[in-house]
Coordinates of C-alpha atoms in Angstrom, one line a residue:
Chain A
M469 CA 0.0 0.0 0.0
G470 CA 1.3 3.4 -0.9
S471 CA 2.8 5.1 2.0
W472 CA 1.7 8.5 0.8
I473 CA -1.9 7.8 1.8
V474 CA -2.5 9.4 5.1
G475 CA -3.8 6.7 7.3
N476 CA -4.1 3.0 6.4
W477 CA -7.0 3.1 4.0
P478 CA -8.4 -0.3 2.8
S479 CA -7.9 -1.2 -0.8
F480 CA -8.5 -4.1 -3.1
D481 CA -4.9 -4.7 -4.0
P482 CA -2.1 -3.7 -1.8
H483 CA 0.2 -3.3 -4.8
N484 CA -1.9 -0.5 -6.2
F485 CA -0.2 2.9 -6.1
S486 CA 3.2 1.3 -5.3
Q487 CA 4.8 3.0 -8.2
L488 CA 3.7 6.4 -7.2
R489 CA 6.4 8.6 -5.7
P490 CA 4.6 11.3 -3.8
N491 CA 5.9 14.5 -2.4
D492 CA 7.1 14.6 1.1
P493 CA 4.0 15.6 3.1
S494 CA 6.1 17.4 5.7
A495 CA 7.4 20.0 3.2
P496 CA 4.6 20.6 0.6
S497 CA 5.6 21.8 -2.8
K498 CA 5.4 25.5 -3.4
K499 CA 4.9 25.2 -7.2
T500 CA 1.7 26.8 -8.4
P501 CA -0.3 24.8 -11.0
I502 CA 0.0 25.8 -14.6
T503 CA -2.7 28.1 -15.8
Y504 CA -3.9 28.3 -19.4
H505 CA -4.8 31.5 -21.2
P506 CA -6.6 31.7 -24.6
T507 CA -4.4 32.8 -27.6
H508 CA -7.4 34.2 -29.5
E509 CA -10.4 36.4 -28.9
R510 CA -13.0 34.5 -30.9
T511 CA -14.9 33.4 -27.9
L512 CA -15.2 36.7 -26.1
P513 CA -18.8 38.1 -25.9
P514 CA -19.5 41.4 -27.6
P515 CA -18.8 44.3 -25.2
D516 CA -22.4 45.5 -25.1
Q517 CA -24.0 42.1 -24.6
V518 CA -26.7 42.0 -22.0
I519 CA -28.1 38.6 -21.0
S520 CA -31.7 38.7 -19.8
S521 CA -34.5 36.1 -19.5
E522 CA -37.1 35.8 -22.2
A523 CA -40.3 37.5 -21.2
K524 CA -42.5 35.2 -23.2
N525 CA -43.0 31.7 -21.9
I526 CA -42.2 28.8 -24.1
L527 CA -45.8 28.2 -25.3
L528 CA -46.0 31.8 -26.6
R529 CA -42.6 31.5 -28.2
Q530 CA -43.9 28.5 -30.1
F531 CA -47.0 30.4 -31.2
Y532 CA -44.9 33.3 -32.4
Q533 CA -42.4 31.0 -34.2
R534 CA -45.1 29.1 -36.1
G535 CA -46.9 32.4 -36.9
D536 CA -43.7 33.9 -38.3
E537 CA -43.0 30.8 -40.4
K538 CA -46.5 31.0 -41.9
L539 CA -46.3 34.6 -42.6
R540 CA -42.7 34.8 -43.9
P541 CA -43.0 35.1 -47.7
K542 CA -41.5 32.0 -49.5
R543 CA -38.6 32.9 -51.8
A544 CA -39.3 30.1 -54.4
A545 CA -39.6 32.3 -57.5
P546 CA -37.4 35.4 -57.2
E547 CA -38.3 36.8 -60.6
N548 CA -41.9 37.3 -59.4
L549 CA -40.9 39.4 -56.4
A550 CA -40.6 42.7 -58.2
P551 CA -44.1 42.8 -59.7
E552 CA -45.5 41.6 -56.3
Q553 CA -43.9 44.4 -54.5
E554 CA -45.2 46.9 -57.0
C555 CA -48.8 45.8 -56.6
K556 CA -48.3 45.6 -52.8
H557 CA -47.6 49.3 -52.4
P558 CA -51.1 50.8 -53.1
R559 CA -52.6 48.1 -50.8
A560 CA -50.2 49.1 -48.0
S561 CA -51.0 52.8 -48.3
V562 CA -54.7 52.1 -48.1
A563 CA -54.2 50.0 -45.0
S564 CA -52.1 52.7 -43.3
S565 CA -54.6 55.4 -43.7
S566 CA -57.3 53.4 -42.0
E567 CA -55.0 52.5 -39.1
P568 CA -55.2 54.7 -36.0
P569 CA -52.2 56.9 -35.5
K570 CA -49.6 55.3 -33.3
Chain B
M300 CA -32.1 3.0 -2.1
F301 CA -35.2 2.2 -0.3
R302 CA -37.6 4.9 0.7
S303 CA -39.4 4.0 3.9
N304 CA -43.1 4.4 4.1
N305 CA -42.9 4.9 7.9
I306 CA -43.7 8.5 8.8
T307 CA -41.1 8.7 11.6
A308 CA -38.4 7.3 9.2
R309 CA -39.5 9.9 6.7
I310 CA -39.2 12.7 9.2
F311 CA -35.7 11.6 10.1
Q312 CA -34.8 11.4 6.4
R313 CA -36.1 14.9 5.9
Q314 CA -33.8 16.2 8.5
I315 CA -30.7 15.0 6.7
T316 CA -31.4 15.2 3.0
T317 CA -32.3 18.2 0.9
P318 CA -34.5 17.4 -2.1
S319 CA -33.2 17.7 -5.6
P320 CA -33.7 21.1 -7.2
G321 CA -37.3 21.8 -8.1
T322 CA -38.8 18.9 -6.2
S323 CA -39.4 20.5 -2.8
V324 CA -43.2 20.4 -3.4
H325 CA -43.1 16.7 -4.4
H326 CA -41.0 15.8 -1.4
A327 CA -43.4 17.6 1.0
R328 CA -46.3 16.0 -0.7
R329 CA -45.1 12.5 0.1
F330 CA -46.1 13.0 3.7
Y331 CA -49.7 13.0 2.5
E332 CA -49.3 9.3 1.8
N333 CA -49.1 8.9 5.6
I334 CA -51.6 11.5 6.7
V335 CA -54.9 10.7 5.1
P336 CA -58.5 11.7 5.8
G337 CA -59.6 8.2 6.7
C338 CA -62.1 9.0 9.4
T339 CA -65.6 9.9 8.4
I340 CA -68.4 11.6 10.2
H341 CA -71.5 10.6 8.4
D342 CA -74.5 12.9 7.9
V343 CA -73.2 15.7 10.1
E344 CA -75.7 18.2 11.3
C345 CA -74.8 21.4 9.5
P346 CA -76.6 24.6 8.4
D347 CA -78.6 24.1 5.3
L348 CA -76.3 25.9 2.9
S349 CA -74.9 25.0 -0.5
F350 CA -71.1 24.7 0.2
R351 CA -69.0 25.9 -2.7
K352 CA -65.3 25.4 -2.1
F353 CA -62.3 26.2 0.0
T354 CA -60.2 29.0 -1.1
E355 CA -56.9 28.0 -2.6
D356 CA -54.9 29.0 0.4
G357 CA -57.2 27.0 2.6
K358 CA -58.2 29.9 4.8
Y359 CA -61.9 30.2 4.0
L360 CA -64.9 27.9 3.1
I361 CA -67.3 29.7 0.8
S362 CA -71.0 28.8 1.0
F363 CA -74.2 30.3 -0.1
S364 CA -77.6 30.3 1.5
R365 CA -80.4 28.1 -0.1
T366 CA -82.2 31.2 -1.3
H367 CA -79.0 32.2 -3.1
Q368 CA -79.0 35.6 -1.7
D369 CA -76.5 35.5 1.1
L370 CA -72.8 34.6 1.3
I371 CA -71.6 32.8 4.4
V372 CA -67.9 32.4 4.9
Y373 CA -66.4 29.9 7.4
R374 CA -62.9 29.5 8.7
P375 CA -61.7 25.9 8.7
T376 CA -60.3 24.9 12.1
W377 CA -59.8 21.6 13.8
L378 CA -61.7 19.7 16.4
S379 CA -60.4 19.4 19.9
F380 CA -61.6 17.1 22.6
S381 CA -60.3 15.5 25.7
C382 CA -60.4 11.9 26.5
K383 CA -60.2 10.5 30.1
Q384 CA -59.6 6.9 29.3
E385 CA -56.1 5.5 29.0
D386 CA -56.2 4.1 25.4
C387 CA -57.5 7.1 23.6
D388 CA -56.7 6.1 20.0
T389 CA -59.1 3.3 19.9
Q390 CA -61.9 5.2 21.5
D391 CA -64.6 6.6 19.2
L392 CA -65.0 10.3 19.1
P393 CA -67.3 11.8 21.7
L394 CA -70.6 12.9 20.3
K395 CA -69.9 16.5 21.2
A396 CA -66.9 16.5 18.8
K397 CA -68.8 15.1 15.9
K398 CA -70.3 18.4 14.9
F399 CA -69.9 20.8 11.9
E400 CA -68.9 23.5 14.3
S401 CA -65.9 21.6 15.5
F402 CA -64.3 22.0 12.1
F403 CA -65.7 25.4 10.9
T404 CA -66.3 28.7 12.6
Q405 CA -68.6 31.1 10.9
L406 CA -66.9 34.4 10.1
Y407 CA -69.7 36.4 8.7
S408 CA -72.8 36.3 6.6
V409 CA -73.2 39.0 3.9
P410 CA -76.3 39.6 1.8
L411 CA -75.0 40.0 -1.7
A412 CA -78.1 39.8 -3.8
S413 CA -81.1 42.1 -3.5
A414 CA -84.7 40.9 -3.8
S415 CA -84.9 40.2 -7.6
E416 CA -81.4 38.9 -7.9
V417 CA -79.7 35.6 -7.1
I418 CA -76.1 34.8 -6.4
C419 CA -74.7 32.6 -9.1
K420 CA -73.6 29.7 -6.9
D421 CA -71.3 28.2 -9.6
F422 CA -69.3 31.4 -9.8
F423 CA -66.4 32.2 -7.4
L424 CA -62.9 33.5 -8.2
Y425 CA -60.2 34.1 -5.6
A426 CA -57.5 36.6 -5.8
E427 CA -55.0 35.1 -3.4
T428 CA -52.5 37.9 -2.9
N429 CA -55.0 40.2 -1.4
Q430 CA -57.5 37.6 -0.2
F431 CA -60.2 39.1 -2.4
G432 CA -63.1 37.1 -3.7
V433 CA -65.1 37.9 -6.9
F434 CA -68.8 36.9 -6.8
A435 CA -71.6 37.4 -9.3
T436 CA -75.3 38.1 -8.9
S437 CA -77.8 38.3 -11.7
T438 CA -81.4 38.7 -12.4
A439 CA -83.5 36.3 -14.5
Q440 CA -82.5 35.4 -18.0
I441 CA -84.6 36.8 -20.9
H442 CA -84.6 34.6 -24.0
D443 CA -85.4 36.0 -27.4
A444 CA -84.1 39.4 -26.5
P445 CA -84.2 41.9 -29.4
A446 CA -80.8 42.7 -30.9
T447 CA -80.4 46.3 -30.0
G448 CA -77.4 48.5 -29.5
G449 CA -74.9 46.3 -31.3
A450 CA -76.0 43.1 -29.6
I451 CA -75.8 39.7 -31.4
L452 CA -79.1 38.1 -32.3
G453 CA -79.7 34.7 -30.7
V454 CA -77.9 35.4 -27.4
P455 CA -80.2 35.7 -24.4
S456 CA -80.1 38.8 -22.3
I457 CA -79.9 39.3 -18.5
E458 CA -81.2 42.5 -17.2
K459 CA -78.5 43.1 -14.6
I460 CA -75.3 41.2 -13.8
T461 CA -73.2 42.5 -10.9
F462 CA -69.7 41.4 -10.0
H463 CA -68.9 42.0 -6.4
L464 CA -65.3 42.3 -5.1
L465 CA -65.2 41.3 -1.5
R466 CA -62.5 41.3 1.0
L467 CA -62.8 37.8 2.5
E468 CA -61.1 38.7 5.8
D469 CA -64.1 40.7 7.0
G470 CA -66.7 40.4 4.3
V471 CA -66.6 44.0 3.2
V472 CA -67.8 44.6 -0.3
L473 CA -65.0 46.7 -1.9
D474 CA -66.3 47.3 -5.4
E475 CA -68.9 46.3 -7.9
R476 CA -69.2 46.2 -11.6
V477 CA -72.6 46.1 -13.3
F478 CA -73.4 45.0 -16.8
C479 CA -76.9 45.8 -18.0
N480 CA -78.9 43.9 -20.6
D481 CA -75.9 41.7 -21.3
Y482 CA -75.1 38.0 -21.3
I483 CA -72.0 36.7 -19.5
N484 CA -71.6 32.9 -19.1
L485 CA -71.5 32.6 -15.3
A486 CA -71.8 28.8 -15.0
Q487 CA -68.6 27.4 -13.6
S488 CA -67.0 30.8 -14.1
M489 CA -66.8 30.1 -17.9
G490 CA -67.1 33.7 -19.1
V491 CA -64.6 35.2 -16.7
F492 CA -60.9 34.5 -16.3
L493 CA -58.7 35.8 -13.4
F494 CA -55.0 35.9 -13.8
E495 CA -52.9 37.6 -11.1
D496 CA -54.8 40.9 -10.8
L497 CA -56.3 40.9 -14.2
L498 CA -59.9 40.0 -14.8
A499 CA -61.2 39.2 -18.3
I500 CA -65.0 39.2 -18.7
V501 CA -66.5 38.1 -22.0
S502 CA -69.7 39.8 -22.9
L503 CA -71.3 37.3 -25.3
R504 CA -74.1 39.6 -26.2
Y505 CA -72.1 42.6 -27.2
Q506 CA -69.0 40.6 -28.3
R507 CA -66.6 42.4 -26.1
I508 CA -63.8 41.3 -23.8
H509 CA -63.6 43.6 -20.8
I510 CA -60.2 43.6 -19.1
L511 CA -60.3 44.9 -15.5
Q512 CA -57.6 45.2 -12.9
I513 CA -58.1 44.5 -9.3
R514 CA -56.1 47.1 -7.4
D515 CA -54.6 46.4 -4.0
S516 CA -56.9 49.0 -2.6
G517 CA -59.8 47.0 -3.7
S518 CA -61.1 48.9 -6.6
L519 CA -61.9 47.4 -10.0
V520 CA -60.4 49.5 -12.8
D521 CA -61.3 49.3 -16.5
L522 CA -58.2 48.7 -18.5
R523 CA -59.5 48.0 -22.0
S524 CA -62.4 46.7 -23.9
I525 CA -61.5 44.5 -26.9
G526 CA -64.0 43.6 -29.5
E527 CA -65.4 46.5 -31.5
F528 CA -62.2 48.4 -31.0
C529 CA -58.8 47.0 -30.3
R530 CA -56.8 49.9 -29.0
E531 CA -58.0 52.3 -26.4
D532 CA -58.1 55.3 -28.8
D533 CA -59.7 53.5 -31.8
E534 CA -63.2 54.8 -31.0
L535 CA -61.9 58.4 -30.7
F536 CA -60.0 58.2 -34.0
L537 CA -62.9 56.7 -35.9
N538 CA -65.4 59.3 -34.6
S539 CA -63.0 62.2 -35.3
S540 CA -62.2 61.0 -38.8
S541 CA -65.8 60.5 -39.8
Q542 CA -66.6 63.9 -38.4
A543 CA -63.8 65.4 -40.4
D544 CA -65.1 63.7 -43.6
G545 CA -68.4 65.4 -43.0
T546 CA -70.2 62.2 -44.2
A547 CA -73.9 61.9 -43.7
Q548 CA -73.3 58.6 -42.0
H549 CA -72.3 60.2 -38.8
M550 CA -75.2 61.8 -36.9
P551 CA -74.5 64.5 -34.4
I552 CA -75.1 63.4 -30.8
N553 CA -78.1 65.7 -30.2
N554 CA -80.1 64.1 -32.9
V555 CA -79.5 60.6 -31.6
V556 CA -80.8 61.6 -28.2
N557 CA -84.0 63.2 -29.6
D558 CA -84.7 60.6 -32.2
P559 CA -83.5 57.2 -30.8
N560 CA -84.7 55.3 -33.9
L561 CA -82.1 57.0 -36.1
E562 CA -79.0 55.1 -35.1
Q563 CA -75.9 55.0 -37.3
P564 CA -76.9 52.0 -39.4
A565 CA -74.7 52.8 -42.4
Q566 CA -71.5 53.3 -40.3
E567 CA -72.1 50.2 -38.3
N568 CA -72.6 47.9 -41.2
C569 CA -69.7 49.0 -43.3
F570 CA -67.0 48.2 -40.7
L571 CA -66.5 44.9 -39.2
S572 CA -65.5 44.9 -35.5
G573 CA -61.8 45.6 -34.7
I574 CA -60.9 42.1 -33.6
K575 CA -62.7 40.5 -36.5
Q576 CA -60.7 42.6 -38.9
R577 CA -57.5 41.5 -37.2
L578 CA -58.6 37.9 -37.4
L579 CA -59.6 38.0 -41.1
S580 CA -56.5 39.8 -42.2
F581 CA -54.3 37.2 -40.3
I582 CA -56.2 34.4 -42.1
V583 CA -55.7 36.1 -45.5
R584 CA -52.0 36.7 -45.0
G585 CA -51.5 33.1 -43.9
I586 CA -53.3 31.7 -47.0
Q587 CA -51.5 34.1 -49.3
N588 CA -48.1 33.1 -48.0
E589 CA -48.8 29.4 -48.6
Q590 CA -48.6 29.9 -52.3
K591 CA -45.5 31.0 -54.2
V592 CA -47.0 31.7 -57.5
E593 CA -49.4 34.6 -57.9
T594 CA -52.1 32.8 -59.9
M595 CA -52.2 29.9 -57.5
R596 CA -52.4 32.4 -54.7
N597 CA -55.7 33.9 -55.9
Q598 CA -57.2 30.4 -56.5
S599 CA -56.1 29.3 -53.0
L600 CA -57.7 32.5 -51.5
K601 CA -60.9 31.9 -53.3
K602 CA -61.1 28.3 -52.2
K603 CA -60.0 28.7 -48.6
F604 CA -61.1 32.2 -47.7
Y605 CA -63.7 33.7 -49.9
F606 CA -65.8 30.6 -50.1
H607 CA -66.0 30.6 -46.3
F608 CA -66.0 34.4 -45.9
Q609 CA -69.4 34.7 -44.4
D610 CA -68.7 31.9 -42.0
Y611 CA -65.6 33.7 -40.8
V612 CA -67.5 36.9 -40.5
D613 CA -70.3 35.3 -38.5
L614 CA -67.9 33.9 -35.9
I615 CA -68.3 35.2 -32.4
I616 CA -66.1 35.2 -29.3
W617 CA -67.1 32.3 -27.0
K618 CA -64.5 32.0 -24.3
V619 CA -61.3 33.6 -23.3
Q620 CA -58.3 32.9 -21.1
F621 CA -55.1 34.6 -20.3
L622 CA -51.8 33.0 -21.5
D623 CA -49.8 35.7 -19.8
R624 CA -50.4 39.4 -19.0
H625 CA -50.5 40.5 -22.6
H626 CA -51.8 37.4 -24.5
L627 CA -55.3 36.0 -24.7
L628 CA -56.4 32.6 -26.0
I629 CA -59.8 33.3 -27.6
K630 CA -62.2 30.6 -28.7
F631 CA -64.5 31.6 -31.6
G632 CA -67.6 29.7 -32.7
S633 CA -71.0 30.2 -34.2
V634 CA -73.9 31.9 -32.4
E635 CA -76.1 28.8 -32.1
A636 CA -73.4 26.8 -30.4
A637 CA -72.7 29.5 -27.9
V638 CA -76.0 29.1 -26.2
S639 CA -76.7 25.5 -26.8
R640 CA -75.7 22.8 -24.3
N641 CA -73.9 20.5 -26.6
A642 CA -71.3 22.7 -28.4
D643 CA -69.1 19.8 -29.5
N644 CA -70.6 19.3 -32.9
H645 CA -70.3 22.8 -34.0
P646 CA -67.0 24.0 -35.5
S647 CA -64.9 26.3 -33.3
F648 CA -61.5 28.0 -33.8
F649 CA -58.8 29.2 -31.5
A650 CA -56.8 32.4 -31.8
V651 CA -53.9 33.9 -29.8
Y652 CA -54.3 37.6 -29.5
N653 CA -51.7 40.1 -28.2
M654 CA -53.5 42.8 -26.3
E655 CA -50.6 45.3 -26.5
S656 CA -49.8 45.1 -30.2
T657 CA -53.4 44.2 -31.0
E658 CA -52.2 41.4 -33.3
I659 CA -53.4 37.9 -33.8
I660 CA -50.5 35.7 -33.4
A661 CA -52.0 32.3 -34.2
F662 CA -55.2 30.8 -35.5
Y663 CA -56.2 27.2 -35.4
Q664 CA -59.2 25.1 -36.2
M665 CA -60.5 22.9 -33.4
S666 CA -59.1 19.7 -34.9
S667 CA -55.7 21.2 -35.5
D668 CA -52.7 18.8 -35.2
E669 CA -50.4 21.6 -34.4
L670 CA -52.4 23.0 -31.6
Y671 CA -52.8 19.5 -30.1
L672 CA -49.1 18.9 -30.2
L673 CA -48.5 22.2 -28.4
Y674 CA -51.2 21.2 -25.8
E675 CA -49.6 17.8 -25.4
Q676 CA -46.1 19.2 -24.8
F677 CA -46.9 22.4 -22.9
C678 CA -50.2 21.8 -21.1
D679 CA -49.0 23.5 -18.0
Y680 CA -48.6 26.8 -19.8
F681 CA -52.3 26.7 -20.7
H682 CA -53.0 26.5 -17.0
V683 CA -51.4 29.9 -16.2
P684 CA -49.1 29.6 -13.3
S685 CA -49.9 31.2 -10.0
K686 CA -47.2 33.3 -8.3
S687 CA -48.6 33.2 -4.8
S688 CA -48.9 29.5 -3.9
L689 CA -46.3 27.1 -5.2
Y690 CA -48.5 24.1 -4.9
M691 CA -51.0 25.5 -7.3
N692 CA -48.6 24.8 -10.1
F693 CA -48.4 21.1 -9.3
I694 CA -52.0 20.1 -10.0
S695 CA -51.6 16.8 -11.9
S696 CA -51.7 17.2 -15.7
H697 CA -50.1 15.3 -18.4
S698 CA -47.3 17.8 -18.5
N699 CA -46.1 17.3 -14.9
N700 CA -47.2 13.8 -14.1
I701 CA -46.1 10.6 -15.7
Y702 CA -49.3 8.7 -14.8
A703 CA -51.5 11.3 -16.3
L704 CA -49.3 11.3 -19.5
E705 CA -49.6 7.5 -19.7
Q706 CA -53.4 7.8 -19.5
L707 CA -53.4 10.4 -22.3
R708 CA -51.3 8.2 -24.4
N709 CA -53.6 5.2 -23.7
N710 CA -56.6 7.3 -24.7
K711 CA -54.8 8.4 -27.9
S712 CA -53.9 4.9 -28.9
K713 CA -57.4 3.6 -28.2
A714 CA -59.1 6.4 -30.1
T715 CA -60.7 5.3 -33.4
S716 CA -60.3 8.6 -35.1
F717 CA -57.3 10.9 -34.4
S718 CA -59.1 14.1 -35.4
L719 CA -62.1 13.2 -33.2
F720 CA -59.7 12.6 -30.3
I721 CA -58.0 16.0 -30.9
K722 CA -61.4 17.7 -30.9
K723 CA -62.4 16.0 -27.6
V724 CA -59.1 17.0 -26.0
L725 CA -59.1 20.6 -27.3
A726 CA -62.7 21.1 -26.3
S727 CA -61.5 21.7 -22.8
L728 CA -59.6 24.8 -24.0
P729 CA -59.7 27.6 -23.0
F730 CA -59.6 26.3 -19.4
N731 CA -62.1 27.4 -16.8
C732 CA -60.4 29.5 -14.2
Q733 CA -59.6 27.9 -10.8
S734 CA -61.7 24.9 -11.7
Q735 CA -59.1 22.3 -10.4
N736 CA -58.6 21.4 -6.8
P737 CA -55.0 21.7 -5.6
S738 CA -55.4 19.1 -2.9
P739 CA -52.5 16.6 -2.8
Y740 CA -54.9 13.7 -2.5
F741 CA -55.7 14.2 -6.2
D742 CA -52.0 14.0 -7.1
Q743 CA -51.7 11.1 -9.5
S744 CA -48.2 10.2 -8.4
L745 CA -49.4 9.6 -4.8
F746 CA -52.8 8.0 -5.2
R747 CA -54.8 6.0 -7.8
Y748 CA -58.5 6.6 -7.8
D749 CA -61.4 6.2 -10.1
E750 CA -61.6 9.4 -12.1
K751 CA -65.2 8.9 -13.1
L752 CA -66.2 9.0 -9.4
I753 CA -63.9 11.7 -8.1
S754 CA -61.3 14.0 -9.5
A755 CA -59.6 17.4 -9.2
A756 CA -62.2 19.0 -11.4
D757 CA -65.0 20.4 -9.3
R758 CA -68.2 19.4 -10.8
H759 CA -71.1 17.2 -9.7
R760 CA -70.9 13.5 -10.3
Q761 CA -73.2 10.5 -10.2
S762 CA -73.3 9.2 -6.7
T763 CA -72.4 5.6 -5.9
D764 CA -73.2 3.7 -2.8
H765 CA -69.9 2.0 -2.4
P766 CA -66.9 4.0 -1.1
I767 CA -64.4 5.6 -3.4
K768 CA -61.0 4.0 -2.8
F769 CA -57.7 5.8 -2.9
I770 CA -54.8 3.4 -3.5
L771 CA -51.1 4.2 -3.2
R772 CA -49.4 4.6 -6.5
R773 CA -46.0 3.4 -5.2
P774 CA -45.3 0.0 -3.8
P775 CA -46.8 -1.6 -1.6
H776 CA -49.9 -0.3 -3.5
T777 CA -52.1 -0.5 -0.4
L778 CA -55.5 1.0 0.1
K779 CA -54.9 4.2 2.0
F780 CA -58.4 5.6 2.6
K781 CA -61.9 5.6 1.4
I782 CA -64.4 8.4 0.8
K783 CA -68.0 7.3 1.3
T784 CA -70.7 9.7 0.5
G785 CA -74.2 9.6 1.9
P786 CA -75.3 8.2 5.3
E787 CA -73.4 5.4 6.9
A788 CA -76.0 2.8 6.4
G789 CA -76.3 3.5 2.7
I790 CA -79.3 4.5 0.8
T791 CA -82.3 2.1 0.6
D792 CA -84.1 4.1 -2.0
C793 CA -82.3 3.4 -5.2
R794 CA -84.7 4.9 -7.6
T795 CA -83.9 8.6 -7.1
K796 CA -80.8 9.8 -8.7
R797 CA -78.2 11.2 -6.5
I798 CA -75.3 13.5 -7.2
S799 CA -72.2 14.0 -5.2
S800 CA -69.8 16.8 -4.9
F801 CA -66.5 16.9 -3.1
I802 CA -64.8 19.8 -1.4
F803 CA -61.2 19.0 -0.4
H804 CA -59.1 21.4 1.6
P805 CA -55.9 22.2 -0.3
I806 CA -53.6 21.7 2.7
L807 CA -55.3 20.0 5.6
P808 CA -56.4 16.3 5.5
L809 CA -60.0 17.5 5.5
A810 CA -62.8 17.0 3.0
L811 CA -66.5 17.5 2.7
S812 CA -68.7 15.3 0.6
V813 CA -72.2 16.5 -0.2
Q814 CA -74.7 14.1 -1.6
Q815 CA -78.0 15.5 -2.7
T816 CA -81.0 14.4 -4.7
L817 CA -82.3 16.4 -7.6
F818 CA -85.4 17.4 -5.6
S819 CA -84.8 19.9 -2.9
Q820 CA -84.3 17.5 -0.1
P821 CA -81.7 18.5 2.4
A822 CA -78.2 17.3 1.4
V823 CA -76.3 14.7 3.3
V824 CA -72.9 16.1 4.3
N825 CA -70.1 13.9 5.4
I826 CA -66.8 15.2 6.9
H827 CA -63.7 13.2 6.1
F828 CA -60.7 14.0 8.2
R829 CA -57.6 12.5 9.8
R830 CA -58.2 11.4 13.3

């Protein structure tokens, strides 16, 4: 049994730890352990980052996510986008005039 | 690692171990396996009142007089008696102790309803933080009421509905809110939802959702009224813009007073109500975005929207609940189904509405797979959490209890048609406020019981003669206690139908079971408690 273990602890095999050469317990080593510093700054957070908890609960987040997916216009035919935007403008202006002022 | 069922061993164990994070309520609840309301006092002599329920913090027992005009509030206490014999545990309780008054002291009796009104005995909401109670009184219902003043045809009218805000400590009525010639579904508090200090009242007749706030001082403050107008200044804007137009549609106010027949028919007909416009535009945008090609888009719109346009326009708000302080879950349906008893066969729709941005976030049909999936995964978020009492958030549902989840899965696999199963499950949405009892004896992980005979939902059930058994969920699966309604000897007359209702205290091992016949015979009240 290794003599470095303080007190005679039981073990399965008395030859375990027999190769270990421990430090002298009466004069403990004054070496400080090695510390590691990062060599890059890729993982640093942005300086203005603020972490806060989400106000909406998970159910509402799901509703919003699915609603956004449904209402996001699908970009399947990009050449049709330009005429769609043109005909969308007069509709948008009619809608804004009937909305109450914010 | 064996968990002892012995209560002393459990107390010692509690001294040395801390529960895992988030399980303090579950650990505390395990003691209820040892402390059960096994002793019954049958047919106790009590005042002839209709007992409603215990408040959620267990401080008050709410009951109404038989005439439905007075509110009587009791404080639950515990009996005390002295026993001179040596072996007291085996002795039967002295007769003096077996009284209603041993368990309940009357605090006060307040007349809430005047001569022509009755208290709605199904309606009671409790605001726990301030110990305020909301009660409702109403006059008689008038069927076939004429549709005047923006009312929906087909919905009955009640001349006067009053909501009373009462401080339960001393029975002082703090505030009232009156609705005249309106119809609000008061049965089982279906038309009203209380969340923290916000009260949502659905006026079926005028199709408005009134949001009120209960202030700490005890006053009811109107926050907003959603329906015809979405934002608070919509009405002002519409009136001022029609005035500026100088159109003939807008009549000056004096003329309306002098000649009440001349309303503003043209203006009322040309605009749909605010919330309906939001809903229809959300549906249109959703259908439009499904299709990538312009031509397919118009066809899709015609098939899915314009074909059903009148049905969508005719939808009315049935029921509402809060999802959080800004979001409402609104159930829409047809007029006929709103007043009929069996609304299951009529189509209904769900919408999530943001009160602040006045936008509709989501819209689902009643057999929607997507909504069912969300309900299956996040059921507890539909039961909005309570901030005051922690144990209110642990009422067994399939989101927080493995046995309830197993039962739901069994029902799903046994269902013949998945869409019918979804309809049945989603029919319970939006939930009735405070309709589930938080008593730990209904916790599915502690006890197994017959859900048809008794459950956390407080509604009347068919009465049975044999006692209802509560069996331990965990090994050794022993019978822990029984709840027997009715007199001790049982009922000899089997012909009359009897209904039972159960009122469990949320914390103490105390329960009342009330068995009554459909005729106005006095009810048989049993007290179940731990001796």
